[in-house]
Amino acid sequence: IIPYYFGIDAIFPNPFNPATNIQFEVAEFSQVTLSIYNLNGRLLKILLDDKMNPGQYSFVWSGTDMQGYQVSSGIYLIVLEARRQKVQTRKMVLLK
């Protein structure tokens, strides 16, 4: 048995158009939030906000905000949080 760790494993493709796959791991049962922010710190979309068991997960972001509008080309931050204590941030690039 291989223990899980907490963090974002991969974002591919990166740069992306029109969608990217975000793979991450959760080490223990906890409340997990996966969010997208722009470089100004504005929350664009919450992909996940749920209690999760330890394991590997994958989500797809199609470059849309909370209202479903397509965001512009640029650099975005993916933020993974668990129990509001563990936080990891990675950047991704949307090219149109």
mmCIF file of N, CA and C in Angstrom:
data_model
loop_
_atom_site.group_PDB
_atom_site.id
_atom_site.type_symbol
_atom_site.label_atom_id
_atom_site.label_comp_id
_atom_site.label_asym_id
_atom_site.label_seq_id
_atom_site.Cartn_x
_atom_site.Cartn_y
_atom_site.Cartn_z
ATOM 1 N N ILE A 1 0.852 -1.181 0.000
ATOM 2 C CA ILE A 1 0.000 0.000 0.000
ATOM 3 C C ILE A 1 0.894 1.239 0.000
ATOM 4 N N ILE A 2 0.647 2.116 -0.970
ATOM 5 C CA ILE A 2 1.410 3.354 -1.063
ATOM 6 C C ILE A 2 0.584 4.469 -0.440
ATOM 7 N N PRO A 3 1.149 5.156 0.573
ATOM 8 C CA PRO A 3 0.376 6.246 1.180
ATOM 9 C C PRO A 3 0.231 7.421 0.219
ATOM 10 N N TYR A 4 -0.897 8.115 0.301
ATOM 11 C CA TYR A 4 -1.144 9.287 -0.521
ATOM 12 C C TYR A 4 -0.520 10.512 0.135
ATOM 13 N N TYR A 5 -0.221 11.499 -0.666
ATOM 14 C CA TYR A 5 0.230 12.768 -0.120
ATOM 15 C C TYR A 5 -0.783 13.828 -0.549
ATOM 16 N N PHE A 6 -0.667 15.002 -0.005
ATOM 17 C CA PHE A 6 -1.570 16.091 -0.362
ATOM 18 C C PHE A 6 -0.891 16.959 -1.399
ATOM 19 N N GLY A 7 -1.563 17.199 -2.515
ATOM 20 C CA GLY A 7 -1.018 18.137 -3.480
ATOM 21 C C GLY A 7 -1.514 17.916 -4.891
ATOM 22 N N ILE A 8 -1.175 18.879 -5.744
ATOM 23 C CA ILE A 8 -1.514 18.815 -7.156
ATOM 24 C C ILE A 8 -0.406 18.033 -7.859
ATOM 25 N N ASP A 9 -0.780 16.960 -8.523
ATOM 26 C CA ASP A 9 0.194 16.115 -9.216
ATOM 27 C C ASP A 9 0.545 16.660 -10.590
ATOM 28 N N ALA A 10 -0.465 16.995 -11.371
ATOM 29 C CA ALA A 10 -0.220 17.405 -12.750
ATOM 30 C C ALA A 10 -1.355 18.275 -13.268
ATOM 31 N N ILE A 11 -0.992 19.161 -14.174
ATOM 32 C CA ILE A 11 -1.956 19.963 -14.921
ATOM 33 C C ILE A 11 -1.574 19.780 -16.387
ATOM 34 N N PHE A 12 -2.437 19.129 -17.136
ATOM 35 C CA PHE A 12 -2.092 18.897 -18.542
ATOM 36 C C PHE A 12 -3.318 18.975 -19.424
ATOM 37 N N PRO A 13 -3.198 19.480 -20.621
ATOM 38 C CA PRO A 13 -2.010 20.185 -21.103
ATOM 39 C C PRO A 13 -1.886 21.550 -20.437
ATOM 40 N N ASN A 14 -0.702 22.056 -20.412
ATOM 41 C CA ASN A 14 -0.443 23.376 -19.835
ATOM 42 C C ASN A 14 0.730 23.987 -20.585
ATOM 43 N N PRO A 15 0.529 24.977 -21.422
ATOM 44 C CA PRO A 15 -0.651 25.773 -21.712
ATOM 45 C C PRO A 15 -1.760 24.940 -22.352
ATOM 46 N N PHE A 16 -3.004 25.441 -22.204
ATOM 47 C CA PHE A 16 -4.150 24.682 -22.692
ATOM 48 C C PHE A 16 -5.107 25.539 -23.495
ATOM 49 N N ASN A 17 -5.913 24.865 -24.295
ATOM 50 C CA ASN A 17 -7.023 25.454 -25.030
ATOM 51 C C ASN A 17 -7.795 24.287 -25.636
ATOM 52 N N PRO A 18 -9.002 24.058 -25.350
ATOM 53 C CA PRO A 18 -9.935 24.843 -24.541
ATOM 54 C C PRO A 18 -10.075 24.342 -23.106
ATOM 55 N N ALA A 19 -9.500 23.177 -22.765
ATOM 56 C CA ALA A 19 -9.683 22.622 -21.416
ATOM 57 C C ALA A 19 -8.381 22.009 -20.921
ATOM 58 N N THR A 20 -8.268 21.897 -19.594
ATOM 59 C CA THR A 20 -7.101 21.271 -18.976
ATOM 60 C C THR A 20 -7.555 20.297 -17.906
ATOM 61 N N ASN A 21 -6.744 19.270 -17.682
ATOM 62 C CA ASN A 21 -7.027 18.236 -16.695
ATOM 63 C C ASN A 21 -6.148 18.484 -15.467
ATOM 64 N N ILE A 22 -6.762 18.524 -14.299
ATOM 65 C CA ILE A 22 -6.043 18.786 -13.053
ATOM 66 C C ILE A 22 -6.093 17.521 -12.205
ATOM 67 N N GLN A 23 -4.930 16.935 -11.936
ATOM 68 C CA GLN A 23 -4.843 15.725 -11.115
ATOM 69 C C GLN A 23 -4.257 16.094 -9.761
ATOM 70 N N PHE A 24 -4.877 15.576 -8.704
ATOM 71 C CA PHE A 24 -4.391 15.874 -7.361
ATOM 72 C C PHE A 24 -4.615 14.690 -6.440
ATOM 73 N N GLU A 25 -3.951 14.727 -5.286
ATOM 74 C CA GLU A 25 -4.080 13.677 -4.288
ATOM 75 C C GLU A 25 -4.488 14.277 -2.950
ATOM 76 N N VAL A 26 -5.259 13.505 -2.205
ATOM 77 C CA VAL A 26 -5.694 13.881 -0.864
ATOM 78 C C VAL A 26 -5.158 12.819 0.092
ATOM 79 N N ALA A 27 -4.467 13.226 1.153
ATOM 80 C CA ALA A 27 -3.801 12.294 2.055
ATOM 81 C C ALA A 27 -4.719 11.710 3.119
ATOM 82 N N GLU A 28 -5.740 12.474 3.528
ATOM 83 C CA GLU A 28 -6.623 12.000 4.586
ATOM 84 C C GLU A 28 -8.036 12.512 4.339
ATOM 85 N N PHE A 29 -8.999 11.885 4.977
ATOM 86 C CA PHE A 29 -10.387 12.323 4.841
ATOM 87 C C PHE A 29 -10.494 13.757 5.336
ATOM 88 N N SER A 30 -10.951 14.659 4.465
ATOM 89 C CA SER A 30 -11.056 16.065 4.845
ATOM 90 C C SER A 30 -11.924 16.829 3.852
ATOM 91 N N GLN A 31 -12.275 18.036 4.244
ATOM 92 C CA GLN A 31 -12.981 18.965 3.362
ATOM 93 C C GLN A 31 -11.965 19.519 2.373
ATOM 94 N N VAL A 32 -12.230 19.353 1.094
ATOM 95 C CA VAL A 32 -11.289 19.757 0.054
ATOM 96 C C VAL A 32 -11.956 20.772 -0.865
ATOM 97 N N THR A 33 -11.210 21.827 -1.192
ATOM 98 C CA THR A 33 -11.675 22.847 -2.119
ATOM 99 C C THR A 33 -10.649 22.999 -3.229
ATOM 100 N N LEU A 34 -11.129 22.991 -4.468
ATOM 101 C CA LEU A 34 -10.289 23.211 -5.644
ATOM 102 C C LEU A 34 -10.857 24.421 -6.371
ATOM 103 N N SER A 35 -10.072 25.516 -6.417
ATOM 104 C CA SER A 35 -10.572 26.794 -6.942
ATOM 105 C C SER A 35 -9.638 27.360 -7.999
ATOM 106 N N ILE A 36 -10.211 28.194 -8.869
ATOM 107 C CA ILE A 36 -9.459 28.885 -9.912
ATOM 108 C C ILE A 36 -9.498 30.384 -9.626
ATOM 109 N N TYR A 37 -8.327 31.036 -9.650
ATOM 110 C CA TYR A 37 -8.209 32.473 -9.432
ATOM 111 C C TYR A 37 -7.462 33.100 -10.602
ATOM 112 N N ASN A 38 -7.742 34.386 -10.850
ATOM 113 C CA ASN A 38 -6.907 35.105 -11.808
ATOM 114 C C ASN A 38 -5.727 35.708 -11.059
ATOM 115 N N LEU A 39 -4.817 36.372 -11.766
ATOM 116 C CA LEU A 39 -3.611 36.911 -11.113
ATOM 117 C C LEU A 39 -3.899 38.096 -10.200
ATOM 118 N N ASN A 40 -5.088 38.676 -10.298
ATOM 119 C CA ASN A 40 -5.492 39.756 -9.394
ATOM 120 C C ASN A 40 -6.055 39.214 -8.086
ATOM 121 N N GLY A 41 -6.162 37.888 -7.970
ATOM 122 C CA GLY A 41 -6.694 37.282 -6.756
ATOM 123 C C GLY A 41 -8.193 37.110 -6.763
ATOM 124 N N ARG A 42 -8.841 37.381 -7.886
ATOM 125 C CA ARG A 42 -10.304 37.241 -7.985
ATOM 126 C C ARG A 42 -10.669 35.785 -8.202
ATOM 127 N N LEU A 43 -11.579 35.289 -7.379
ATOM 128 C CA LEU A 43 -12.075 33.922 -7.520
ATOM 129 C C LEU A 43 -12.915 33.829 -8.781
ATOM 130 N N LEU A 44 -12.531 32.920 -9.689
ATOM 131 C CA LEU A 44 -13.278 32.744 -10.933
ATOM 132 C C LEU A 44 -14.229 31.559 -10.878
ATOM 133 N N LYS A 45 -13.780 30.473 -10.274
ATOM 134 C CA LYS A 45 -14.613 29.271 -10.265
ATOM 135 C C LYS A 45 -14.175 28.346 -9.137
ATOM 136 N N ILE A 46 -15.158 27.698 -8.517
ATOM 137 C CA ILE A 46 -14.889 26.635 -7.546
ATOM 138 C C ILE A 46 -15.225 25.326 -8.248
ATOM 139 N N LEU A 47 -14.206 24.522 -8.513
ATOM 140 C CA LEU A 47 -14.417 23.250 -9.193
ATOM 141 C C LEU A 47 -14.911 22.175 -8.230
ATOM 142 N N LEU A 48 -14.484 22.277 -6.973
ATOM 143 C CA LEU A 48 -14.802 21.245 -5.996
ATOM 144 C C LEU A 48 -14.834 21.854 -4.608
ATOM 145 N N ASP A 49 -15.828 21.498 -3.823
ATOM 146 C CA ASP A 49 -15.910 21.876 -2.408
ATOM 147 C C ASP A 49 -16.689 20.773 -1.721
ATOM 148 N N ASP A 50 -15.968 19.743 -1.265
ATOM 149 C CA ASP A 50 -16.631 18.545 -0.758
ATOM 150 C C ASP A 50 -15.703 17.788 0.179
ATOM 151 N N LYS A 51 -16.286 16.908 0.974
ATOM 152 C CA LYS A 51 -15.491 16.003 1.809
ATOM 153 C C LYS A 51 -15.005 14.862 0.927
ATOM 154 N N MET A 52 -13.702 14.563 1.028
ATOM 155 C CA MET A 52 -13.110 13.561 0.153
ATOM 156 C C MET A 52 -12.294 12.559 0.957
ATOM 157 N N ASN A 53 -12.338 11.312 0.497
ATOM 158 C CA ASN A 53 -11.516 10.256 1.075
ATOM 159 C C ASN A 53 -10.102 10.358 0.521
ATOM 160 N N PRO A 54 -9.130 9.742 1.189
ATOM 161 C CA PRO A 54 -7.776 9.722 0.645
ATOM 162 C C PRO A 54 -7.778 9.066 -0.730
ATOM 163 N N GLY A 55 -6.986 9.610 -1.640
ATOM 164 C CA GLY A 55 -6.911 9.026 -2.965
ATOM 165 C C GLY A 55 -6.493 10.023 -4.013
ATOM 166 N N GLN A 56 -6.490 9.559 -5.253
ATOM 167 C CA GLN A 56 -6.138 10.386 -6.400
ATOM 168 C C GLN A 56 -7.414 10.783 -7.135
ATOM 169 N N TYR A 57 -7.463 12.039 -7.556
ATOM 170 C CA TYR A 57 -8.641 12.570 -8.225
ATOM 171 C C TYR A 57 -8.233 13.385 -9.441
ATOM 172 N N SER A 58 -9.197 13.614 -10.313
ATOM 173 C CA SER A 58 -8.954 14.376 -11.523
ATOM 174 C C SER A 58 -10.186 15.215 -11.844
ATOM 175 N N PHE A 59 -9.954 16.485 -12.202
ATOM 176 C CA PHE A 59 -11.026 17.384 -12.616
ATOM 177 C C PHE A 59 -10.617 18.086 -13.888
ATOM 178 N N VAL A 60 -11.593 18.440 -14.695
ATOM 179 C CA VAL A 60 -11.342 19.166 -15.937
ATOM 180 C C VAL A 60 -11.895 20.577 -15.787
ATOM 181 N N TRP A 61 -11.075 21.566 -16.151
ATOM 182 C CA TRP A 61 -11.543 22.949 -16.196
ATOM 183 C C TRP A 61 -11.570 23.377 -17.650
ATOM 184 N N SER A 62 -12.709 23.851 -18.085
ATOM 185 C CA SER A 62 -12.898 24.210 -19.489
ATOM 186 C C SER A 62 -12.721 25.704 -19.755
ATOM 187 N N GLY A 63 -12.084 26.413 -18.826
ATOM 188 C CA GLY A 63 -11.802 27.828 -19.043
ATOM 189 C C GLY A 63 -12.997 28.737 -18.872
ATOM 190 N N THR A 64 -13.955 28.344 -18.019
ATOM 191 C CA THR A 64 -15.135 29.173 -17.790
ATOM 192 C C THR A 64 -15.166 29.670 -16.341
ATOM 193 N N ASP A 65 -15.874 30.784 -16.136
ATOM 194 C CA ASP A 65 -16.038 31.311 -14.785
ATOM 195 C C ASP A 65 -17.312 30.748 -14.150
ATOM 196 N N MET A 66 -17.706 31.279 -12.996
ATOM 197 C CA MET A 66 -18.875 30.755 -12.274
ATOM 198 C C MET A 66 -20.177 30.955 -13.035
ATOM 199 N N GLN A 67 -20.238 31.972 -13.899
ATOM 200 C CA GLN A 67 -21.443 32.227 -14.688
ATOM 201 C C GLN A 67 -21.454 31.440 -15.993
ATOM 202 N N GLY A 68 -20.383 30.716 -16.282
ATOM 203 C CA GLY A 68 -20.304 29.928 -17.497
ATOM 204 C C GLY A 68 -19.689 30.651 -18.677
ATOM 205 N N TYR A 69 -19.228 31.882 -18.453
ATOM 206 C CA TYR A 69 -18.581 32.641 -19.527
ATOM 207 C C TYR A 69 -17.134 32.206 -19.694
ATOM 208 N N GLN A 70 -16.685 32.191 -20.940
ATOM 209 C CA GLN A 70 -15.301 31.836 -21.244
ATOM 210 C C GLN A 70 -14.384 32.956 -20.752
ATOM 211 N N VAL A 71 -13.297 32.593 -20.046
ATOM 212 C CA VAL A 71 -12.336 33.598 -19.586
ATOM 213 C C VAL A 71 -11.345 33.886 -20.702
ATOM 214 N N SER A 72 -10.643 35.001 -20.588
ATOM 215 C CA SER A 72 -9.697 35.394 -21.634
ATOM 216 C C SER A 72 -8.372 34.656 -21.491
ATOM 217 N N SER A 73 -7.550 34.752 -22.513
ATOM 218 C CA SER A 73 -6.216 34.160 -22.460
ATOM 219 C C SER A 73 -5.435 34.782 -21.312
ATOM 220 N N GLY A 74 -4.599 33.980 -20.668
ATOM 221 C CA GLY A 74 -3.789 34.511 -19.579
ATOM 222 C C GLY A 74 -3.343 33.430 -18.618
ATOM 223 N N ILE A 75 -2.754 33.880 -17.523
ATOM 224 C CA ILE A 75 -2.251 32.988 -16.481
ATOM 225 C C ILE A 75 -3.290 32.918 -15.368
ATOM 226 N N TYR A 76 -3.571 31.703 -14.920
ATOM 227 C CA TYR A 76 -4.540 31.467 -13.851
ATOM 228 C C TYR A 76 -3.914 30.590 -12.776
ATOM 229 N N LEU A 77 -4.430 30.710 -11.570
ATOM 230 C CA LEU A 77 -3.923 29.934 -10.436
ATOM 231 C C LEU A 77 -4.952 28.901 -10.020
ATOM 232 N N ILE A 78 -4.490 27.679 -9.833
ATOM 233 C CA ILE A 78 -5.333 26.617 -9.294
ATOM 234 C C ILE A 78 -4.909 26.441 -7.838
ATOM 235 N N VAL A 79 -5.877 26.507 -6.931
ATOM 236 C CA VAL A 79 -5.590 26.424 -5.499
ATOM 237 C C VAL A 79 -6.304 25.211 -4.915
ATOM 238 N N LEU A 80 -5.529 24.340 -4.284
ATOM 239 C CA LEU A 80 -6.052 23.147 -3.615
ATOM 240 C C LEU A 80 -5.932 23.360 -2.116
ATOM 241 N N GLU A 81 -7.070 23.273 -1.408
ATOM 242 C CA GLU A 81 -7.089 23.463 0.044
ATOM 243 C C GLU A 81 -7.711 22.249 0.712
ATOM 244 N N ALA A 82 -7.172 21.887 1.892
ATOM 245 C CA ALA A 82 -7.759 20.827 2.705
ATOM 246 C C ALA A 82 -7.833 21.318 4.136
ATOM 247 N N ARG A 83 -9.014 21.251 4.702
ATOM 248 C CA ARG A 83 -9.266 21.691 6.083
ATOM 249 C C ARG A 83 -8.822 23.122 6.338
ATOM 250 N N ARG A 84 -8.783 23.932 5.288
ATOM 251 C CA ARG A 84 -8.388 25.346 5.385
ATOM 252 C C ARG A 84 -6.988 25.529 5.966
ATOM 253 N N GLN A 85 -6.212 24.434 6.080
ATOM 254 C CA GLN A 85 -4.862 24.529 6.636
ATOM 255 C C GLN A 85 -3.806 24.233 5.586
ATOM 256 N N LYS A 86 -4.017 23.176 4.829
ATOM 257 C CA LYS A 86 -3.053 22.801 3.795
ATOM 258 C C LYS A 86 -3.472 23.472 2.497
ATOM 259 N N VAL A 87 -2.538 24.171 1.887
ATOM 260 C CA VAL A 87 -2.845 24.875 0.652
ATOM 261 C C VAL A 87 -1.689 24.663 -0.334
ATOM 262 N N GLN A 88 -2.035 24.374 -1.579
ATOM 263 C CA GLN A 88 -1.040 24.320 -2.641
ATOM 264 C C GLN A 88 -1.573 25.097 -3.833
ATOM 265 N N THR A 89 -0.705 25.883 -4.457
ATOM 266 C CA THR A 89 -1.086 26.692 -5.610
ATOM 267 C C THR A 89 -0.146 26.378 -6.770
ATOM 268 N N ARG A 90 -0.729 26.231 -7.963
ATOM 269 C CA ARG A 90 0.049 26.025 -9.188
ATOM 270 C C ARG A 90 -0.526 26.958 -10.253
ATOM 271 N N LYS A 91 0.301 27.319 -11.215
ATOM 272 C CA LYS A 91 -0.219 28.190 -12.273
ATOM 273 C C LYS A 91 -0.423 27.410 -13.571
ATOM 274 N N MET A 92 -1.356 27.932 -14.354
ATOM 275 C CA MET A 92 -1.647 27.346 -15.663
ATOM 276 C C MET A 92 -1.919 28.491 -16.630
ATOM 277 N N VAL A 93 -1.736 28.192 -17.912
ATOM 278 C CA VAL A 93 -1.834 29.228 -18.933
ATOM 279 C C VAL A 93 -2.890 28.831 -19.949
ATOM 280 N N LEU A 94 -3.839 29.735 -20.187
ATOM 281 C CA LEU A 94 -4.856 29.554 -21.219
ATOM 282 C C LEU A 94 -4.432 30.370 -22.433
ATOM 283 N N LEU A 95 -4.240 29.680 -23.563
ATOM 284 C CA LEU A 95 -3.885 30.345 -24.825
ATOM 285 C C LEU A 95 -5.013 30.154 -25.815
ATOM 286 N N LYS A 96 -5.421 31.241 -26.445
ATOM 287 C CA LYS A 96 -6.489 31.159 -27.457
ATOM 288 C C LYS A 96 -5.935 31.507 -28.808
#
